[in-house]
mmCIF file of C-alpha atoms in Angstrom:
data_model
loop_
_atom_site.group_PDB
_atom_site.id
_atom_site.type_symbol
_atom_site.label_atom_id
_atom_site.label_comp_id
_atom_site.label_asym_id
_atom_site.label_seq_id
_atom_site.Cartn_x
_atom_site.Cartn_y
_atom_site.Cartn_z
ATOM 1 C CA MET A 1 54.767 -7.978 37.614
ATOM 2 C CA GLY A 2 58.528 -7.654 38.029
ATOM 3 C CA PRO A 3 61.213 -5.205 36.882
ATOM 4 C CA ASP A 4 61.451 -6.868 33.461
ATOM 5 C CA HIS A 5 57.744 -6.861 32.667
ATOM 6 C CA PRO A 6 56.646 -5.147 29.421
ATOM 7 C CA HIS A 7 54.502 -2.731 31.456
ATOM 8 C CA VAL A 8 57.713 -1.504 33.090
ATOM 9 C CA ALA A 9 59.143 -0.873 29.607
ATOM 10 C CA ILE A 10 56.129 1.307 28.807
ATOM 11 C CA ARG A 11 56.648 3.353 31.975
ATOM 12 C CA LEU A 12 60.383 3.680 31.295
ATOM 13 C CA ASN A 13 59.638 4.865 27.779
ATOM 14 C CA ASN A 14 57.118 7.423 29.046
ATOM 15 C CA LEU A 15 59.534 8.779 31.645
ATOM 16 C CA ALA A 16 62.257 8.979 29.014
ATOM 17 C CA ALA A 17 59.910 10.955 26.750
ATOM 18 C CA LEU A 18 59.334 13.449 29.554
ATOM 19 C CA LEU A 19 63.073 13.733 30.132
ATOM 20 C CA GLN A 20 63.636 14.292 26.409
ATOM 21 C CA ALA A 21 60.979 16.986 26.347
ATOM 22 C CA THR A 22 62.843 18.790 29.122
ATOM 23 C CA ASN A 23 66.194 18.362 27.321
ATOM 24 C CA ARG A 24 67.548 15.857 29.844
ATOM 25 C CA LEU A 25 68.809 13.531 27.129
ATOM 26 C CA GLU A 26 71.597 11.911 29.136
ATOM 27 C CA GLU A 27 69.042 10.784 31.723
ATOM 28 C CA ALA A 28 66.601 9.573 29.076
ATOM 29 C CA GLU A 29 68.985 7.351 27.127
ATOM 30 C CA PRO A 30 69.512 4.561 29.703
ATOM 31 C CA LEU A 31 65.762 4.386 30.288
ATOM 32 C CA LEU A 32 65.083 3.970 26.573
ATOM 33 C CA ARG A 33 67.795 1.336 26.267
ATOM 34 C CA ARG A 34 66.375 -0.572 29.243
ATOM 35 C CA ALA A 35 62.867 -0.425 27.748
ATOM 36 C CA LEU A 36 64.305 -1.804 24.499
ATOM 37 C CA ALA A 37 66.081 -4.637 26.313
ATOM 38 C CA ILE A 38 62.940 -5.566 28.256
ATOM 39 C CA ASP A 39 60.819 -5.679 25.113
ATOM 40 C CA GLU A 40 63.409 -7.649 23.134
ATOM 41 C CA ALA A 41 63.515 -10.230 25.930
ATOM 42 C CA SER A 42 59.734 -10.276 26.320
ATOM 43 C CA PHE A 43 58.600 -10.262 22.686
ATOM 44 C CA GLY A 44 61.639 -11.320 20.659
ATOM 45 C CA PRO A 45 63.924 -9.234 18.462
ATOM 46 C CA ASP A 46 61.524 -8.904 15.515
ATOM 47 C CA HIS A 47 58.356 -7.738 17.277
ATOM 48 C CA PRO A 48 56.691 -4.442 16.243
ATOM 49 C CA THR A 49 57.001 -3.149 19.820
ATOM 50 C CA VAL A 50 60.756 -3.620 19.563
ATOM 51 C CA ALA A 51 60.702 -1.485 16.403
ATOM 52 C CA ILE A 52 59.017 1.291 18.379
ATOM 53 C CA ARG A 53 61.712 1.135 21.063
ATOM 54 C CA LEU A 54 64.455 1.086 18.406
ATOM 55 C CA ASN A 55 62.947 4.166 16.814
ATOM 56 C CA ASN A 56 62.839 5.929 20.179
ATOM 57 C CA VAL A 57 66.483 5.195 20.991
ATOM 58 C CA ALA A 58 67.532 6.186 17.477
ATOM 59 C CA SER A 59 65.625 9.461 17.711
ATOM 60 C CA LEU A 60 67.446 10.319 20.923
ATOM 61 C CA LEU A 61 70.782 9.448 19.334
ATOM 62 C CA GLN A 62 69.883 11.604 16.369
ATOM 63 C CA ALA A 63 69.038 14.481 18.742
ATOM 64 C CA THR A 64 72.505 14.179 20.255
ATOM 65 C CA ASN A 65 74.121 14.123 16.788
ATOM 66 C CA ARG A 66 75.201 10.484 17.098
ATOM 67 C CA LEU A 67 74.012 9.586 13.625
ATOM 68 C CA ALA A 68 76.384 6.653 13.150
ATOM 69 C CA GLU A 69 74.844 4.993 16.216
ATOM 70 C CA ALA A 70 71.296 5.926 15.227
ATOM 71 C CA GLU A 71 71.407 4.603 11.662
ATOM 72 C CA PRO A 72 71.530 0.834 12.342
ATOM 73 C CA LEU A 73 68.743 1.149 14.904
ATOM 74 C CA MET A 74 66.544 3.066 12.473
ATOM 75 C CA ARG A 75 67.253 0.616 9.680
ATOM 76 C CA ARG A 76 66.382 -2.293 11.969
ATOM 77 C CA ALA A 77 63.121 -0.574 12.987
ATOM 78 C CA VAL A 78 62.198 -0.176 9.314
ATOM 79 C CA VAL A 79 62.989 -3.834 8.539
ATOM 80 C CA ILE A 80 60.905 -5.044 11.482
ATOM 81 C CA GLY A 81 58.056 -2.712 10.578
ATOM 82 C CA GLU A 82 58.016 -3.749 6.933
ATOM 83 C CA ALA A 83 58.131 -7.456 7.834
ATOM 84 C CA SER A 84 55.459 -7.319 10.516
ATOM 85 C CA LEU A 85 53.159 -4.540 9.283
ATOM 86 C CA GLY A 86 53.874 -4.325 5.561
ATOM 87 C CA PRO A 87 55.912 -1.762 3.621
ATOM 88 C CA ASP A 88 52.940 0.578 3.115
ATOM 89 C CA HIS A 89 51.859 0.740 6.766
ATOM 90 C CA PRO A 90 51.697 4.259 8.267
ATOM 91 C CA THR A 91 53.994 3.237 11.126
ATOM 92 C CA VAL A 92 56.708 2.267 8.644
ATOM 93 C CA ALA A 93 56.308 5.690 7.035
ATOM 94 C CA ILE A 94 56.835 7.268 10.463
ATOM 95 C CA TYR A 95 60.081 5.338 10.901
ATOM 96 C CA LEU A 96 61.269 6.394 7.464
ATOM 97 C CA ASN A 97 60.309 10.031 7.999
ATOM 98 C CA SER A 98 61.860 10.266 11.454
ATOM 99 C CA SER A 99 65.298 9.407 10.168
ATOM 100 C CA PRO A 100 66.122 11.605 7.171
ATOM 101 C CA ASP A 101 69.542 12.619 8.490
ATOM 102 C CA CYS A 102 70.848 9.134 9.085
ATOM 103 C CA CYS A 103 68.965 6.891 6.707
ATOM 104 C CA SER A 104 68.399 8.854 3.544
ATOM 105 C CA THR A 105 69.421 7.339 0.268
ATOM 106 C CA PRO A 106 72.254 9.286 -1.358
ATOM 107 C CA THR A 107 71.507 10.832 -4.721
ATOM 108 C CA ALA A 108 73.666 10.226 -7.768
#
């Protein structure tokens, strides 16, 4: 196992979650982005695990009020989830519900 192994991405994600929970968002972001890059390289850009990482990065961006950066990541997570798991899968619902500020449909 090397530094770009998917197991490393899991550990990076877990450490980032701890940092987020302790409001150390600036430290968490590069770890989440590295986990995303590892999983994209390991599994391909349309894998459900990549959608999870996208959601995690987007959630952090949302927490730091960077909604314009978060929106395309959340939308991509939803597209991947719908394509790989189906539009009615509970995980897709989680992605949709975790992004109301940046991905809601405007009302007329």
